[in-house]
Amino acid sequence: MSNHEPFYAAKCVFRHHQHEPIDGKKYIYEDRIILIHAENMDDAIEKAEKEANEYADSGTEYLEYVNVFHLFDYILPVSYTHLRAHETKA
């Protein structure tokens, strides 16, 4: 993974099986959103699905629904001192 890969957000949907129904419902659904560094959208989807399958356990089912959004490209970090120097024109 390059430190300069863009950021993506991925939302995956899970179904949790209840041992005892709550208010007559057997399942609870979870939207889980994670932040991903990836080379491109396809890479982000692949990484999100891999992570979702690892997250799912015996009581949780990954419903194979993933929605990925490109957030922003890599932003080079700049030190506070560097920013102050520009503000004060030092």
JSON list of C-alpha atoms in Angstrom, two decimals:
[
{"chain": "A", "resi": 1, "resn": "MET", "atom": "CA", "xyz": [0.00, 0.00, 0.00]},
{"chain": "A", "resi": 2, "resn": "SER", "atom": "CA", "xyz": [1.33, 3.38, -0.97]},
{"chain": "A", "resi": 3, "resn": "ASN", "atom": "CA", "xyz": [1.06, 6.21, 1.53]},
{"chain": "A", "resi": 4, "resn": "HIS", "atom": "CA", "xyz": [-0.34, 8.31, -1.30]},
{"chain": "A", "resi": 5, "resn": "GLU", "atom": "CA", "xyz": [-3.39, 6.20, -2.11]},
{"chain": "A", "resi": 6, "resn": "PRO", "atom": "CA", "xyz": [-6.77, 7.96, -2.05]},
{"chain": "A", "resi": 7, "resn": "PHE", "atom": "CA", "xyz": [-9.26, 7.51, 0.78]},
{"chain": "A", "resi": 8, "resn": "TYR", "atom": "CA", "xyz": [-12.54, 5.67, 0.35]},
{"chain": "A", "resi": 9, "resn": "ALA", "atom": "CA", "xyz": [-15.43, 5.00, 2.71]},
{"chain": "A", "resi": 10, "resn": "ALA", "atom": "CA", "xyz": [-17.13, 1.62, 2.45]},
{"chain": "A", "resi": 11, "resn": "LYS", "atom": "CA", "xyz": [-20.50, 0.74, 3.94]},
{"chain": "A", "resi": 12, "resn": "CYS", "atom": "CA", "xyz": [-21.26, -2.95, 4.37]},
{"chain": "A", "resi": 13, "resn": "VAL", "atom": "CA", "xyz": [-24.49, -4.44, 5.71]},
{"chain": "A", "resi": 14, "resn": "PHE", "atom": "CA", "xyz": [-24.63, -7.27, 8.24]},
{"chain": "A", "resi": 15, "resn": "ARG", "atom": "CA", "xyz": [-27.42, -9.28, 9.81]},
{"chain": "A", "resi": 16, "resn": "HIS", "atom": "CA", "xyz": [-27.00, -10.37, 13.43]},
{"chain": "A", "resi": 17, "resn": "HIS", "atom": "CA", "xyz": [-28.97, -13.44, 14.46]},
{"chain": "A", "resi": 18, "resn": "GLN", "atom": "CA", "xyz": [-30.63, -13.06, 17.85]},
{"chain": "A", "resi": 19, "resn": "HIS", "atom": "CA", "xyz": [-30.61, -15.90, 20.36]},
{"chain": "A", "resi": 20, "resn": "GLU", "atom": "CA", "xyz": [-33.99, -14.65, 21.58]},
{"chain": "A", "resi": 21, "resn": "PRO", "atom": "CA", "xyz": [-36.28, -12.55, 19.36]},
{"chain": "A", "resi": 22, "resn": "ILE", "atom": "CA", "xyz": [-36.57, -8.92, 20.47]},
{"chain": "A", "resi": 23, "resn": "ASP", "atom": "CA", "xyz": [-40.02, -7.40, 19.91]},
{"chain": "A", "resi": 24, "resn": "GLY", "atom": "CA", "xyz": [-40.78, -10.36, 17.66]},
{"chain": "A", "resi": 25, "resn": "LYS", "atom": "CA", "xyz": [-37.75, -9.72, 15.44]},
{"chain": "A", "resi": 26, "resn": "LYS", "atom": "CA", "xyz": [-35.21, -12.48, 14.82]},
{"chain": "A", "resi": 27, "resn": "TYR", "atom": "CA", "xyz": [-32.54, -10.22, 13.34]},
{"chain": "A", "resi": 28, "resn": "ILE", "atom": "CA", "xyz": [-30.78, -6.94, 13.93]},
{"chain": "A", "resi": 29, "resn": "TYR", "atom": "CA", "xyz": [-29.18, -5.24, 10.93]},
{"chain": "A", "resi": 30, "resn": "GLU", "atom": "CA", "xyz": [-25.95, -3.24, 11.05]},
{"chain": "A", "resi": 31, "resn": "ASP", "atom": "CA", "xyz": [-24.56, -0.70, 8.58]},
{"chain": "A", "resi": 32, "resn": "ARG", "atom": "CA", "xyz": [-20.82, -0.67, 9.17]},
{"chain": "A", "resi": 33, "resn": "ILE", "atom": "CA", "xyz": [-18.70, 2.08, 7.62]},
{"chain": "A", "resi": 34, "resn": "ILE", "atom": "CA", "xyz": [-14.93, 1.84, 7.38]},
{"chain": "A", "resi": 35, "resn": "LEU", "atom": "CA", "xyz": [-12.19, 4.08, 5.98]},
{"chain": "A", "resi": 36, "resn": "ILE", "atom": "CA", "xyz": [-9.93, 2.50, 3.35]},
{"chain": "A", "resi": 37, "resn": "HIS", "atom": "CA", "xyz": [-6.75, 3.46, 1.50]},
{"chain": "A", "resi": 38, "resn": "ALA", "atom": "CA", "xyz": [-6.94, 1.99, -2.00]},
{"chain": "A", "resi": 39, "resn": "GLU", "atom": "CA", "xyz": [-5.45, 2.51, -5.46]},
{"chain": "A", "resi": 40, "resn": "ASN", "atom": "CA", "xyz": [-8.87, 2.82, -7.11]},
{"chain": "A", "resi": 41, "resn": "MET", "atom": "CA", "xyz": [-12.58, 2.04, -6.67]},
{"chain": "A", "resi": 42, "resn": "ASP", "atom": "CA", "xyz": [-12.25, -1.65, -7.60]},
{"chain": "A", "resi": 43, "resn": "ASP", "atom": "CA", "xyz": [-9.41, -2.08, -5.11]},
{"chain": "A", "resi": 44, "resn": "ALA", "atom": "CA", "xyz": [-11.49, -0.33, -2.43]},
{"chain": "A", "resi": 45, "resn": "ILE", "atom": "CA", "xyz": [-14.43, -2.69, -3.06]},
{"chain": "A", "resi": 46, "resn": "GLU", "atom": "CA", "xyz": [-12.15, -5.73, -2.87]},
{"chain": "A", "resi": 47, "resn": "LYS", "atom": "CA", "xyz": [-10.61, -4.52, 0.41]},
{"chain": "A", "resi": 48, "resn": "ALA", "atom": "CA", "xyz": [-14.03, -3.71, 1.89]},
{"chain": "A", "resi": 49, "resn": "GLU", "atom": "CA", "xyz": [-15.41, -7.14, 1.05]},
{"chain": "A", "resi": 50, "resn": "LYS", "atom": "CA", "xyz": [-12.35, -8.86, 2.49]},
{"chain": "A", "resi": 51, "resn": "GLU", "atom": "CA", "xyz": [-12.68, -6.88, 5.72]},
{"chain": "A", "resi": 52, "resn": "ALA", "atom": "CA", "xyz": [-16.45, -7.56, 5.87]},
{"chain": "A", "resi": 53, "resn": "ASN", "atom": "CA", "xyz": [-15.90, -11.32, 5.57]},
{"chain": "A", "resi": 54, "resn": "GLU", "atom": "CA", "xyz": [-13.29, -11.17, 8.34]},
{"chain": "A", "resi": 55, "resn": "TYR", "atom": "CA", "xyz": [-15.66, -9.12, 10.55]},
{"chain": "A", "resi": 56, "resn": "ALA", "atom": "CA", "xyz": [-18.57, -11.56, 10.17]},
{"chain": "A", "resi": 57, "resn": "ASP", "atom": "CA", "xyz": [-18.59, -14.33, 12.75]},
{"chain": "A", "resi": 58, "resn": "SER", "atom": "CA", "xyz": [-20.81, -17.27, 13.59]},
{"chain": "A", "resi": 59, "resn": "GLY", "atom": "CA", "xyz": [-23.66, -15.01, 14.74]},
{"chain": "A", "resi": 60, "resn": "THR", "atom": "CA", "xyz": [-23.22, -12.38, 12.05]},
{"chain": "A", "resi": 61, "resn": "GLU", "atom": "CA", "xyz": [-23.86, -12.69, 8.34]},
{"chain": "A", "resi": 62, "resn": "TYR", "atom": "CA", "xyz": [-22.32, -10.39, 5.73]},
{"chain": "A", "resi": 63, "resn": "LEU", "atom": "CA", "xyz": [-25.16, -9.72, 3.28]},
{"chain": "A", "resi": 64, "resn": "GLU", "atom": "CA", "xyz": [-22.76, -9.02, 0.40]},
{"chain": "A", "resi": 65, "resn": "TYR", "atom": "CA", "xyz": [-23.94, -5.43, 0.12]},
{"chain": "A", "resi": 66, "resn": "VAL", "atom": "CA", "xyz": [-21.13, -2.90, -0.18]},
{"chain": "A", "resi": 67, "resn": "ASN", "atom": "CA", "xyz": [-21.34, 0.74, -1.16]},
{"chain": "A", "resi": 68, "resn": "VAL", "atom": "CA", "xyz": [-18.03, 2.55, -1.68]},
{"chain": "A", "resi": 69, "resn": "PHE", "atom": "CA", "xyz": [-17.48, 6.30, -1.92]},
{"chain": "A", "resi": 70, "resn": "HIS", "atom": "CA", "xyz": [-14.33, 8.12, -2.97]},
{"chain": "A", "resi": 71, "resn": "LEU", "atom": "CA", "xyz": [-13.71, 10.61, -0.18]},
{"chain": "A", "resi": 72, "resn": "PHE", "atom": "CA", "xyz": [-10.58, 12.46, -1.24]},
{"chain": "A", "resi": 73, "resn": "ASP", "atom": "CA", "xyz": [-7.12, 11.97, -2.60]},
{"chain": "A", "resi": 74, "resn": "TYR", "atom": "CA", "xyz": [-4.12, 11.78, -0.33]},
{"chain": "A", "resi": 75, "resn": "ILE", "atom": "CA", "xyz": [-3.30, 15.07, 1.36]},
{"chain": "A", "resi": 76, "resn": "LEU", "atom": "CA", "xyz": [0.34, 15.70, 2.19]},
{"chain": "A", "resi": 77, "resn": "PRO", "atom": "CA", "xyz": [0.61, 16.44, 5.92]},
{"chain": "A", "resi": 78, "resn": "VAL", "atom": "CA", "xyz": [2.17, 19.78, 6.78]},
{"chain": "A", "resi": 79, "resn": "SER", "atom": "CA", "xyz": [3.53, 20.74, 10.17]},
{"chain": "A", "resi": 80, "resn": "TYR", "atom": "CA", "xyz": [1.90, 23.45, 12.28]},
{"chain": "A", "resi": 81, "resn": "THR", "atom": "CA", "xyz": [5.23, 25.34, 12.26]},
{"chain": "A", "resi": 82, "resn": "HIS", "atom": "CA", "xyz": [5.20, 25.35, 8.46]},
{"chain": "A", "resi": 83, "resn": "LEU", "atom": "CA", "xyz": [1.63, 26.69, 8.41]},
{"chain": "A", "resi": 84, "resn": "ARG", "atom": "CA", "xyz": [2.44, 29.42, 10.99]},
{"chain": "A", "resi": 85, "resn": "ALA", "atom": "CA", "xyz": [5.40, 30.51, 8.88]},
{"chain": "A", "resi": 86, "resn": "HIS", "atom": "CA", "xyz": [3.04, 31.07, 5.94]},
{"chain": "A", "resi": 87, "resn": "GLU", "atom": "CA", "xyz": [0.54, 32.97, 8.11]},
{"chain": "A", "resi": 88, "resn": "THR", "atom": "CA", "xyz": [3.16, 35.28, 9.54]},
{"chain": "A", "resi": 89, "resn": "LYS", "atom": "CA", "xyz": [5.14, 35.38, 6.29]},
{"chain": "A", "resi": 90, "resn": "ALA", "atom": "CA", "xyz": [8.25, 34.48, 8.29]}
]
